[in-house]
PDB file of C-alpha atoms and ligand atoms in Angstrom:
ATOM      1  CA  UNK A   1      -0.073  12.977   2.385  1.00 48.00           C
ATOM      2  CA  UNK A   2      -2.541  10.993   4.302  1.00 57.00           C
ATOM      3  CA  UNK A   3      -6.100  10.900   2.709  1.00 78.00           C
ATOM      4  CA  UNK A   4      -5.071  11.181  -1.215  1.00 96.00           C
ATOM      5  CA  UNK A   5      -8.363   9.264  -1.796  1.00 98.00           C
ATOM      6  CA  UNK A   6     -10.899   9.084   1.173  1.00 98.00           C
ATOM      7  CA  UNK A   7     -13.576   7.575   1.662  1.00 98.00           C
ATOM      8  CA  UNK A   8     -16.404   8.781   4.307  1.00 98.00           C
ATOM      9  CA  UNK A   9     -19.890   6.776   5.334  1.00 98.00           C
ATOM     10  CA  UNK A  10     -20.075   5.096   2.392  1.00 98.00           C
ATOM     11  CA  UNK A  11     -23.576   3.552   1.973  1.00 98.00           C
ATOM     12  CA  UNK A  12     -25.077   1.542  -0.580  1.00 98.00           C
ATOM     13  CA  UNK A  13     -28.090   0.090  -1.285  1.00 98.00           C
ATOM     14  CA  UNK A  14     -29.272  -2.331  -3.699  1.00 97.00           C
ATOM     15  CA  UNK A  15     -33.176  -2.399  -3.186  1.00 94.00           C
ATOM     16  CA  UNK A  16     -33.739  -3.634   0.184  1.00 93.00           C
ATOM     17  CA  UNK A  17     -29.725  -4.772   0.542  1.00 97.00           C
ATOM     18  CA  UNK A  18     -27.276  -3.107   1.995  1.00 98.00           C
ATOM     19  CA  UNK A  19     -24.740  -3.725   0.427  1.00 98.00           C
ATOM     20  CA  UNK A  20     -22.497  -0.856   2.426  1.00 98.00           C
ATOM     21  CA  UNK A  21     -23.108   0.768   5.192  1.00 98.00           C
ATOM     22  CA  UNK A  22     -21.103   3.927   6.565  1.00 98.00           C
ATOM     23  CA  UNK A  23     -17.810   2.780   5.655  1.00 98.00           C
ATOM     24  CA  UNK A  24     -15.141   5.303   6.029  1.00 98.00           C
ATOM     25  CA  UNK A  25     -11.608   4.204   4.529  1.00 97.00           C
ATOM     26  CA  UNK A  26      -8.301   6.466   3.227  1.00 97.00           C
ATOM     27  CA  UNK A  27      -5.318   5.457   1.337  1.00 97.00           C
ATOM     28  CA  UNK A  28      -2.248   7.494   0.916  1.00 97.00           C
ATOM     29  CA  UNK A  29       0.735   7.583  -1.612  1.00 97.00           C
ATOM     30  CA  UNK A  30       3.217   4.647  -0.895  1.00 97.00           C
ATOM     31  CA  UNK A  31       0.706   2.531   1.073  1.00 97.00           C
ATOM     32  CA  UNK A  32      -0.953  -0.501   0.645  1.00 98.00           C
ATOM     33  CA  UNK A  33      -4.643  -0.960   2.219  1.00 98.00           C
ATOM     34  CA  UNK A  34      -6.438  -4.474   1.996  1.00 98.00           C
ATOM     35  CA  UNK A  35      -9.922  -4.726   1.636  1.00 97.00           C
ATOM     36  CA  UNK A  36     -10.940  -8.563   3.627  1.00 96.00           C
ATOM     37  CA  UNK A  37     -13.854 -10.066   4.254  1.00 95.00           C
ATOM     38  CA  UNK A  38     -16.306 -12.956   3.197  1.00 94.00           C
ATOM     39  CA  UNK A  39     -17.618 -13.055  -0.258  1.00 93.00           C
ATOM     40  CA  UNK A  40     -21.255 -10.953  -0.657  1.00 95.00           C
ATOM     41  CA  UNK A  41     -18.798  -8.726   2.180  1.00 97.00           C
ATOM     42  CA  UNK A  42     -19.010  -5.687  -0.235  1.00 97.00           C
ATOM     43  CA  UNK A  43     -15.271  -5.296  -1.017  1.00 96.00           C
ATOM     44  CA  UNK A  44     -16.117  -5.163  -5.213  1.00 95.00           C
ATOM     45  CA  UNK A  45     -19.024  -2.911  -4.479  1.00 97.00           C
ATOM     46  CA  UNK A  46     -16.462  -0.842  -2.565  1.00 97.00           C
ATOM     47  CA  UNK A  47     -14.372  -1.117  -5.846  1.00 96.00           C
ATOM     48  CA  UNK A  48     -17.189   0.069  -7.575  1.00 96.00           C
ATOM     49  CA  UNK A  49     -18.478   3.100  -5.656  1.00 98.00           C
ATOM     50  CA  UNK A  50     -14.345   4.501  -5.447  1.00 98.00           C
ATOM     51  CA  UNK A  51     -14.249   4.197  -9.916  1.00 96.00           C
ATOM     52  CA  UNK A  52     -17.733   5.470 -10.362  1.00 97.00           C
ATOM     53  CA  UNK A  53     -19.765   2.343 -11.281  1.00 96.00           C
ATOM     54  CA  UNK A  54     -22.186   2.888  -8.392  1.00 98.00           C
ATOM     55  CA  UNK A  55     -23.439   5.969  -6.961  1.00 97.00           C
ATOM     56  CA  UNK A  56     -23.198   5.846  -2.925  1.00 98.00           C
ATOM     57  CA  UNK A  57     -26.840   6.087  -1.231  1.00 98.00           C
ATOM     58  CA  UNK A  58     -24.960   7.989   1.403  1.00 98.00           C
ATOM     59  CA  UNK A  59     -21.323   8.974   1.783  1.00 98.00           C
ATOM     60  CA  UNK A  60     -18.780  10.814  -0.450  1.00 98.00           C
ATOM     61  CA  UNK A  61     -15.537   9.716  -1.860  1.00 98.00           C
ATOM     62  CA  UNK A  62     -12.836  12.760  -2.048  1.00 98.00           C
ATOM     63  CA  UNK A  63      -9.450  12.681  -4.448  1.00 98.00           C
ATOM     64  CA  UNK A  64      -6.757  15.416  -3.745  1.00 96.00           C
ATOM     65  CA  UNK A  65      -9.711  16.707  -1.866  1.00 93.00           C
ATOM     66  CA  UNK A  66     -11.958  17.062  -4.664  1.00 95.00           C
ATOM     67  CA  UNK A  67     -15.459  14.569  -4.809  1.00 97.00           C
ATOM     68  CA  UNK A  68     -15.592  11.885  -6.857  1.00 98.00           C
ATOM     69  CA  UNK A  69     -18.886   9.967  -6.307  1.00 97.00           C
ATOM     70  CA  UNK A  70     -21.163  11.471  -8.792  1.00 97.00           C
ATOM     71  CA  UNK A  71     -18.455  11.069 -11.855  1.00 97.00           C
ATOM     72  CA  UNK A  72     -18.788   8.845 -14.565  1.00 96.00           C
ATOM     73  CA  UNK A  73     -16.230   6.231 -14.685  1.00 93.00           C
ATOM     74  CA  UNK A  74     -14.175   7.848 -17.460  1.00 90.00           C
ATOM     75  CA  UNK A  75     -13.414  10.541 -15.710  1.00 93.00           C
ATOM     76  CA  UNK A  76     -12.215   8.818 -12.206  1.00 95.00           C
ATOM     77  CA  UNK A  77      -9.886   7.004 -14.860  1.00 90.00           C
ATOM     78  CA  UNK A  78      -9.027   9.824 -16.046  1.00 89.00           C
ATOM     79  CA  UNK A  79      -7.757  11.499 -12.234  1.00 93.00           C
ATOM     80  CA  UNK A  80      -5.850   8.516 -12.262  1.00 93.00           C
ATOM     81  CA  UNK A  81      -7.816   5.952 -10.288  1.00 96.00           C
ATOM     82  CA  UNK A  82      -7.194   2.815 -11.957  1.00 93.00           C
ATOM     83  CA  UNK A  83      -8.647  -0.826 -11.132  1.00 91.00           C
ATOM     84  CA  UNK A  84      -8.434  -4.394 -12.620  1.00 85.00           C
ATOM     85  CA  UNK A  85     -10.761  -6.438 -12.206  1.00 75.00           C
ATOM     86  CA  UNK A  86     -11.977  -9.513 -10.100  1.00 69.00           C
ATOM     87  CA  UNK A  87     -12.554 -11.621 -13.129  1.00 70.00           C
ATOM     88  CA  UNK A  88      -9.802 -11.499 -15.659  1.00 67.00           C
ATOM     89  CA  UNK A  89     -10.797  -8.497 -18.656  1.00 69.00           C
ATOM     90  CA  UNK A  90      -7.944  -8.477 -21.632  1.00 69.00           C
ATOM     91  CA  UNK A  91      -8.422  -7.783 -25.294  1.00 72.00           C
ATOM     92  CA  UNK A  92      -8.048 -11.806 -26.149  1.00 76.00           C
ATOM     93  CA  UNK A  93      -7.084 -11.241 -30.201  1.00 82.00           C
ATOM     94  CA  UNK A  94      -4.636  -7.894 -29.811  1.00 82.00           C
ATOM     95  CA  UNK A  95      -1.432  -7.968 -29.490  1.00 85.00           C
ATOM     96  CA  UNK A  96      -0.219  -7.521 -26.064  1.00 87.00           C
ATOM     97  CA  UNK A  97       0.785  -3.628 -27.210  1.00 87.00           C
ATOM     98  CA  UNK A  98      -2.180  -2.718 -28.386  1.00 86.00           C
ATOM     99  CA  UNK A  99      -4.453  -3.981 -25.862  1.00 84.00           C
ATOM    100  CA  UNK A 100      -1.716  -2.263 -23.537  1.00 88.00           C
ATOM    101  CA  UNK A 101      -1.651   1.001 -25.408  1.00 86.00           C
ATOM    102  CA  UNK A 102      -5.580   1.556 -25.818  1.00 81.00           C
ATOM    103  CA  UNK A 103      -4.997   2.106 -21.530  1.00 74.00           C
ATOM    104  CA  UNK A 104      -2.341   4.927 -22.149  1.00 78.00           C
ATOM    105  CA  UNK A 105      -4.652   6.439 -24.884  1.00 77.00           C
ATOM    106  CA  UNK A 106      -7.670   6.935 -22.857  1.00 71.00           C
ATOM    107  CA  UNK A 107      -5.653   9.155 -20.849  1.00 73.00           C
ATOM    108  CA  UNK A 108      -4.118  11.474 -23.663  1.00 77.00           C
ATOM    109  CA  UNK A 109      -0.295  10.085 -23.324  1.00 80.00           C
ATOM    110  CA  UNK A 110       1.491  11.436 -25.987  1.00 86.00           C
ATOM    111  CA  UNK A 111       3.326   8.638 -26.641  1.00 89.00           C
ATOM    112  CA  UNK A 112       0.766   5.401 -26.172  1.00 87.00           C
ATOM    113  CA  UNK A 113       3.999   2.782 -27.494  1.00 88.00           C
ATOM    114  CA  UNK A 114       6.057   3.799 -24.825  1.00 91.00           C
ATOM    115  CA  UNK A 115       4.058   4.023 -21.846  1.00 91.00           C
ATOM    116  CA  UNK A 116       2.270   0.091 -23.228  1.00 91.00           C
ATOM    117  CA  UNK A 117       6.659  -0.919 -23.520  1.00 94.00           C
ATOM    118  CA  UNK A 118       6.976   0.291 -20.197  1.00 94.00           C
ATOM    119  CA  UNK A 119       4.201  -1.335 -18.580  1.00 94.00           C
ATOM    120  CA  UNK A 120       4.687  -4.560 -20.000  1.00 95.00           C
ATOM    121  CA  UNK A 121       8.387  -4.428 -18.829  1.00 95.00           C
ATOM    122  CA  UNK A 122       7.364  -3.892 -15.057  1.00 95.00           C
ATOM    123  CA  UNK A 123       5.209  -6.463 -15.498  1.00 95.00           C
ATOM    124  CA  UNK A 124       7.927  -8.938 -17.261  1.00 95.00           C
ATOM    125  CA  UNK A 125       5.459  -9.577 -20.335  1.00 95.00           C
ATOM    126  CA  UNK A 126       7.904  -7.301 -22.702  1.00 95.00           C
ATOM    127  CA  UNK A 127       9.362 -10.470 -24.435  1.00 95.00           C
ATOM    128  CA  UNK A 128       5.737 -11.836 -25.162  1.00 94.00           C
ATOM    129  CA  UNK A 129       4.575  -8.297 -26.417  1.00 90.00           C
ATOM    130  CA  UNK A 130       4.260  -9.311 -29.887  1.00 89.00           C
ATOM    131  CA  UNK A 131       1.824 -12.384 -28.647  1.00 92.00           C
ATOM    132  CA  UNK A 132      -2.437 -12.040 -28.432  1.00 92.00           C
ATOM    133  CA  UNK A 133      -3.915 -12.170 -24.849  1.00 89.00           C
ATOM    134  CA  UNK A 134      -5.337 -15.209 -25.862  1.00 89.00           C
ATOM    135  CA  UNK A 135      -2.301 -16.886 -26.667  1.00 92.00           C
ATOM    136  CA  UNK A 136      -0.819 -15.950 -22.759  1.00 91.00           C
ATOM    137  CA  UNK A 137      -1.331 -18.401 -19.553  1.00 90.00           C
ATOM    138  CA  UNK A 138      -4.036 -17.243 -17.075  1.00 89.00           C
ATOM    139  CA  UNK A 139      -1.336 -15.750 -14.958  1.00 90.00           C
ATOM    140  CA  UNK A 140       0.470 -14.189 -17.851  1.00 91.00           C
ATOM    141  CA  UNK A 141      -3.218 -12.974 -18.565  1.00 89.00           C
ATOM    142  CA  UNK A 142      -3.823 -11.602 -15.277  1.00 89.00           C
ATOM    143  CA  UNK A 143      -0.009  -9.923 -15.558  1.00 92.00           C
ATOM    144  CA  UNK A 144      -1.259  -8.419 -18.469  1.00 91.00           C
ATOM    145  CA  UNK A 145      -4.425  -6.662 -17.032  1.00 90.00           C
ATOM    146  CA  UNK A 146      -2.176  -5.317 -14.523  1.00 92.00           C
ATOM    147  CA  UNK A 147       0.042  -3.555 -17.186  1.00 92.00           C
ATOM    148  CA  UNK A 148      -3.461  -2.358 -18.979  1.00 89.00           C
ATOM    149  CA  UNK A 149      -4.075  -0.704 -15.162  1.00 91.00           C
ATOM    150  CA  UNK A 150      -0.246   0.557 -15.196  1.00 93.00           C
ATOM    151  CA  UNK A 151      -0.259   2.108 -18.691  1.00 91.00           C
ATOM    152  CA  UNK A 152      -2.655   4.601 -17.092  1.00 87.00           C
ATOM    153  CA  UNK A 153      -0.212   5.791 -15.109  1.00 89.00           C
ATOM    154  CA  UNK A 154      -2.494   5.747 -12.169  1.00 94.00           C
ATOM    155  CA  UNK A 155      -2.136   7.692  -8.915  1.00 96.00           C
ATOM    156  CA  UNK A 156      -4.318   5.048  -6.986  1.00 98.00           C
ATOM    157  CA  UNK A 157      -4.374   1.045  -8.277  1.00 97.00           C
ATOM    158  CA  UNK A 158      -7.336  -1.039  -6.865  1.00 97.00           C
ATOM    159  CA  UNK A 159      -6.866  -4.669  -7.584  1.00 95.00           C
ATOM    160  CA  UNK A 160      -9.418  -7.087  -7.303  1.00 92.00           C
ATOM    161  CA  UNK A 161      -8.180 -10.510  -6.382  1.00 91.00           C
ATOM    162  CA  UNK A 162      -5.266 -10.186  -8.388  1.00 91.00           C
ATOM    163  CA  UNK A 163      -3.751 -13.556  -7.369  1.00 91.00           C
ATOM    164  CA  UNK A 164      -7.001 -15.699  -7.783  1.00 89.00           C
ATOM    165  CA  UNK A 165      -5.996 -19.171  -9.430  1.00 88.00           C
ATOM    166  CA  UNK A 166      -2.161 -18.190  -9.104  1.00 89.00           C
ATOM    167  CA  UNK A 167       0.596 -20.953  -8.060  1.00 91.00           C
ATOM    168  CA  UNK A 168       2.449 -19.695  -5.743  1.00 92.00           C
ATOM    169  CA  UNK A 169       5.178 -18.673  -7.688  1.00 93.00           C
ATOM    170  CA  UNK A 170       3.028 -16.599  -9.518  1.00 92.00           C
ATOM    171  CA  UNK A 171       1.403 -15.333  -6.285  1.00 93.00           C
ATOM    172  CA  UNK A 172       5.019 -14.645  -5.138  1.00 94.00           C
ATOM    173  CA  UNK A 173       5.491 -12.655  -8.425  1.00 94.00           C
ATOM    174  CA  UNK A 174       2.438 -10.663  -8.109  1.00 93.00           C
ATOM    175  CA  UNK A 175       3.168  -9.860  -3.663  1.00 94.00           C
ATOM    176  CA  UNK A 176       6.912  -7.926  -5.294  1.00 95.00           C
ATOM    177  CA  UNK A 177       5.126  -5.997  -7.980  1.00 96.00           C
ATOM    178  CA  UNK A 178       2.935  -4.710  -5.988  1.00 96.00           C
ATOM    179  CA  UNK A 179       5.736  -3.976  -3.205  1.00 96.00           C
ATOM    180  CA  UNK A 180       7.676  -2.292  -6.001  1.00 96.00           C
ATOM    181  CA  UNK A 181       4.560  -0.478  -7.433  1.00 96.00           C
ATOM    182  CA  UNK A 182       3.890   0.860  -3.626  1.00 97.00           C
ATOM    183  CA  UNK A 183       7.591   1.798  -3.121  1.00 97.00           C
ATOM    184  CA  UNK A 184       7.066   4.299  -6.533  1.00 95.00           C
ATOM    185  CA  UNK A 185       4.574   5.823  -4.561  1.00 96.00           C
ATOM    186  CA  UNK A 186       1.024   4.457  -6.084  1.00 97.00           C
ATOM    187  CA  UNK A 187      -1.409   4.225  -3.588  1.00 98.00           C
ATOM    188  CA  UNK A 188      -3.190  -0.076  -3.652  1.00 98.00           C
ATOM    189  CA  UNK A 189      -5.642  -0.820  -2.657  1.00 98.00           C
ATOM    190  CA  UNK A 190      -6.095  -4.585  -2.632  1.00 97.00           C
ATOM    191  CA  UNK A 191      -9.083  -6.756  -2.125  1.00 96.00           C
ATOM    192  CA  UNK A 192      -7.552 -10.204  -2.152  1.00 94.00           C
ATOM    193  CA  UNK A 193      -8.689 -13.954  -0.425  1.00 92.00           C
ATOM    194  CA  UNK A 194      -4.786 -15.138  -0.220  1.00 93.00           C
ATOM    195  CA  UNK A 195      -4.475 -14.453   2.993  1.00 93.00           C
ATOM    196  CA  UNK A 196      -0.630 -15.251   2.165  1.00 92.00           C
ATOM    197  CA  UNK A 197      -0.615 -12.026  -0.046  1.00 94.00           C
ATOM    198  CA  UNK A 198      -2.401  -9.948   2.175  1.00 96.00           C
ATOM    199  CA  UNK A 199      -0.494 -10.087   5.217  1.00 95.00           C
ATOM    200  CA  UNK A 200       3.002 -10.172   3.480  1.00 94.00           C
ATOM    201  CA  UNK A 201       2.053  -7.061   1.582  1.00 97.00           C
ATOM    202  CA  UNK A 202      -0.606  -4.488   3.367  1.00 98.00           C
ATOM    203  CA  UNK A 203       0.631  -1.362   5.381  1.00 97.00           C
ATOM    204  CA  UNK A 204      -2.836  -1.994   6.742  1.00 97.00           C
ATOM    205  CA  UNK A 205      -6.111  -4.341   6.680  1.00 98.00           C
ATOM    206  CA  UNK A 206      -9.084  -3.435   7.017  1.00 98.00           C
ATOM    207  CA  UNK A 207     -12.367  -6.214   7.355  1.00 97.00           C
ATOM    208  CA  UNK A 208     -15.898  -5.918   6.134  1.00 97.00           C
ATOM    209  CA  UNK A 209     -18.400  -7.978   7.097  1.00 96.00           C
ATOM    210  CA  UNK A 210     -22.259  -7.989   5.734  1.00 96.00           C
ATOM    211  CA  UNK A 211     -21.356  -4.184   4.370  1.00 97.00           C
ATOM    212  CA  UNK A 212     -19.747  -3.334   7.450  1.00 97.00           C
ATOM    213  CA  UNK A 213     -16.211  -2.405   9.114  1.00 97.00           C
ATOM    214  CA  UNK A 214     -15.290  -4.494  11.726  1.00 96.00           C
ATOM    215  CA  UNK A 215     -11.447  -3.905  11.868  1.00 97.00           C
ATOM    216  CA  UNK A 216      -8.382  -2.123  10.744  1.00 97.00           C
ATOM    217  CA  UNK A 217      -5.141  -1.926  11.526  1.00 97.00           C
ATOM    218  CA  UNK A 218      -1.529  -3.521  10.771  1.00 97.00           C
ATOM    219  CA  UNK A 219      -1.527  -7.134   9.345  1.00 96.00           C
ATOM    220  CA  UNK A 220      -1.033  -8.424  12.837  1.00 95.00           C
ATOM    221  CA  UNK A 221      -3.427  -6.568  14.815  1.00 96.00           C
ATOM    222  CA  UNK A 222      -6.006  -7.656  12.386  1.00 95.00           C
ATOM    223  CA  UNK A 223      -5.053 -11.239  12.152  1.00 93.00           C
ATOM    224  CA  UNK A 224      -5.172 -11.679  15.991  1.00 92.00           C
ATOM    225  CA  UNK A 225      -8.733  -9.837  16.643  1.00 94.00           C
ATOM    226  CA  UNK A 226     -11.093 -12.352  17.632  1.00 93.00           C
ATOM    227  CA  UNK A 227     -13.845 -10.602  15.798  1.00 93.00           C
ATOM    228  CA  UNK A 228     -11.760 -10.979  12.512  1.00 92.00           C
ATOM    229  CA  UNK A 229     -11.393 -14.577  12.655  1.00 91.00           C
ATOM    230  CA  UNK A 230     -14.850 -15.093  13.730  1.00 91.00           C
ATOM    231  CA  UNK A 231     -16.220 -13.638  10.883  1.00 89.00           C
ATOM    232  CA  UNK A 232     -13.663 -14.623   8.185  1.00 88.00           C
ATOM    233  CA  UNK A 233     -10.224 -16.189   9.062  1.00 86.00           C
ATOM    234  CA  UNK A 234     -11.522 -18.588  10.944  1.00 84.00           C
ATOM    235  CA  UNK A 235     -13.500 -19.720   8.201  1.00 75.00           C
ATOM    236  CA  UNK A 236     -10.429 -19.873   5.841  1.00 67.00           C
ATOM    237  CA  UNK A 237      -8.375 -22.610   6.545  1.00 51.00           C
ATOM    238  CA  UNK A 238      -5.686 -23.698   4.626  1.00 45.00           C
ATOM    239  CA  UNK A 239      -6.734 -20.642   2.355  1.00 46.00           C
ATOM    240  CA  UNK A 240      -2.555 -19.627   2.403  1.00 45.00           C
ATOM    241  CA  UNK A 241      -1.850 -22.737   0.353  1.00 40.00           C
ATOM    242  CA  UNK A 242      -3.322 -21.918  -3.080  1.00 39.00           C
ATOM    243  CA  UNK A 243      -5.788 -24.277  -4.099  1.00 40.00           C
ATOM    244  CA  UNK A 244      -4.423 -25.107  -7.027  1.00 37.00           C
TER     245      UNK A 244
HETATM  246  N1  ADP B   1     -25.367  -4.320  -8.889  1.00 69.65           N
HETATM  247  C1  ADP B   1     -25.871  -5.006  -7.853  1.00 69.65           C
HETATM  248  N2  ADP B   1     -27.204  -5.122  -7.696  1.00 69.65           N
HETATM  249  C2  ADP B   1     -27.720  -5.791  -6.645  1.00 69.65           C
HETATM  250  N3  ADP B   1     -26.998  -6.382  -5.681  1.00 69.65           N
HETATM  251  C3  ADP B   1     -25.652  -6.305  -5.789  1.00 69.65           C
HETATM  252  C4  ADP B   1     -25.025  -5.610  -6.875  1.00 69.65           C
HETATM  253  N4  ADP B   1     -23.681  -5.687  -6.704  1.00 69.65           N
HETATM  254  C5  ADP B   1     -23.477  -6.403  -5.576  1.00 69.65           C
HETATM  255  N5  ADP B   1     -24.661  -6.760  -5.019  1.00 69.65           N
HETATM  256  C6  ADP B   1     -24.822  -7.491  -3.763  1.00 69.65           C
HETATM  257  O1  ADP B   1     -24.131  -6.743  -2.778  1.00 69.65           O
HETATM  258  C7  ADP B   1     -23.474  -7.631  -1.859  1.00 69.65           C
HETATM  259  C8  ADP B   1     -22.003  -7.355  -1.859  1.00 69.65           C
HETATM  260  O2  ADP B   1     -21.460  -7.853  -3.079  1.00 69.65           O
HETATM  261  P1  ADP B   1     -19.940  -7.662  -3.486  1.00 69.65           P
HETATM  262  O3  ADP B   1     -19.567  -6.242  -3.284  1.00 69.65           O
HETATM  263  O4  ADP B   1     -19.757  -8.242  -4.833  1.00 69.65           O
HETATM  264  O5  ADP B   1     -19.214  -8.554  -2.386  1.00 69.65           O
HETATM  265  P2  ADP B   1     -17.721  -9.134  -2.336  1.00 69.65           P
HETATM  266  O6  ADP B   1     -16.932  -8.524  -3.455  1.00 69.65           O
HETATM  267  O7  ADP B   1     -17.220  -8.752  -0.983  1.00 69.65           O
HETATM  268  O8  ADP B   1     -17.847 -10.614  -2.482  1.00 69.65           O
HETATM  269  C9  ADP B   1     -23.842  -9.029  -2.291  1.00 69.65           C
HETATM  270  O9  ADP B   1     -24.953  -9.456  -1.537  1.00 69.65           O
HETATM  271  C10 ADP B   1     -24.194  -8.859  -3.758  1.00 69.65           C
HETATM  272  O10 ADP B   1     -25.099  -9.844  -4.181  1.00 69.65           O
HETATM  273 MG1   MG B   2     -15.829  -9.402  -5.042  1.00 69.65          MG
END
């Protein structure tokens, strides 16, 4: 099912920036798609448009063939199109569960408990469920947002630089959840600066540069076009060893 959620000329403008302009994209069930490119790229306004927190200027964004680009946030949650975000957003003095659970509520689960166990399990945070947020590590944190995400049950994850300040066993942990999330059938899309991540996990890669698309294709093809490592790889070295 190619085009589950598809993108087409996607323009926005903030004032006199563009911040997009005509980006087409697709994602389908079982694949991963990374989102590259330098920072003030638009990959988070991308992010943005696809959940409903910014109306294109131009373009429309289709799920199961349907538009989504004039809906309110709550309801692209609600179709199951589910995103965590680039900074790290948990509920710091709940208990793991509830802040877990409040995810599975929003979309009328019957049974909230289960669906929060569930996700915290896939994520391997099910022994520290009884724990706040704010009592968790920052990757334990970021874990956690990504079980808030899952206990949506979502048809289509974005994740927004979900291995930002990870070691790299952390990084590791994060590259097989989302291979196991993928192989359930979700449809990721990733915007991520590990470059480490991105080629060990993406079905495809596709680069934005100043608002525009400037490549896509498999890992490989994108890491060897000279355009791409103008504009960004070449810029990142030593990027695959984490900082930290
Ligand atoms: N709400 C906004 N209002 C005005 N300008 C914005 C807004 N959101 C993003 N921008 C601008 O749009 C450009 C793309 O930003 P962003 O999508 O955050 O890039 P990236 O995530 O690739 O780093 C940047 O120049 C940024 O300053
Ligand atoms: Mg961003």
């Amino acid at each position: 099912m190619p085009g589950l959620l598809e993108g087409r000329g996607i323009t926005v403008r903030f004032g006199g920036l563009t911040a997009l302009k005509g980006v087409d994209f697709g994602v389908a069930p079982g694949e991963v798609l990374s989102v590259i490119g330098p920072n003030g790229a638009g990959k988070t306004t991308l992010f943005n448009v696809i959940t409903g927190r910014v109306r294109p200027t131009e373009g429309s964004v289709m799920f199961r063939g349907e538009a989504i680009h004039r809906l309110p946030p709550f309801r692209v949650a609600r179709l199951g199109i589910v995103r965590t975000f680039q900074k790290t957003e948990v509920f710091a003095s709940l208990p793991l569960m509830d802040g877990v659970a409040a995810g599975a509520l929003a979309r009328d689960d019957p049974d909230p408990s289960a669906r929060a166990r569930e996700a915290l399990e896939t994520v391997g945070l099910l022994g520290k469920a009884a724990l706040t947020a704010g009592q968790l590590s920052y990757g334990d944190q970021r874990l956690l947002e990504l079980a808030q995400a899952l206990a949506v049950a979502p048809a289509v994850l974005l994740l927004d630089e979900p291995a930002s300040g990870m070691n790299h066993q952390e990084s590791a942990h994060i590259v097989r959840l989302i291979g196991e999330l993928r192989d359930k059938g979700l449809a990721v899309i990733l915007v991520e600066h590990n470059m480490h991540v991105v080629m060990t996990i993406s079905d495809r890669v596709m680069v934005i540069n100043y608002g525009e698309k400037i490549a896509e294709g498999s890992p490989a093809a994108v890491r060897g076009d000279p355009r791409v490592i103008e504009a960004y790889l070449g810029r990142q070295q030593g990027s695959d060893a984490d900082p930290r």
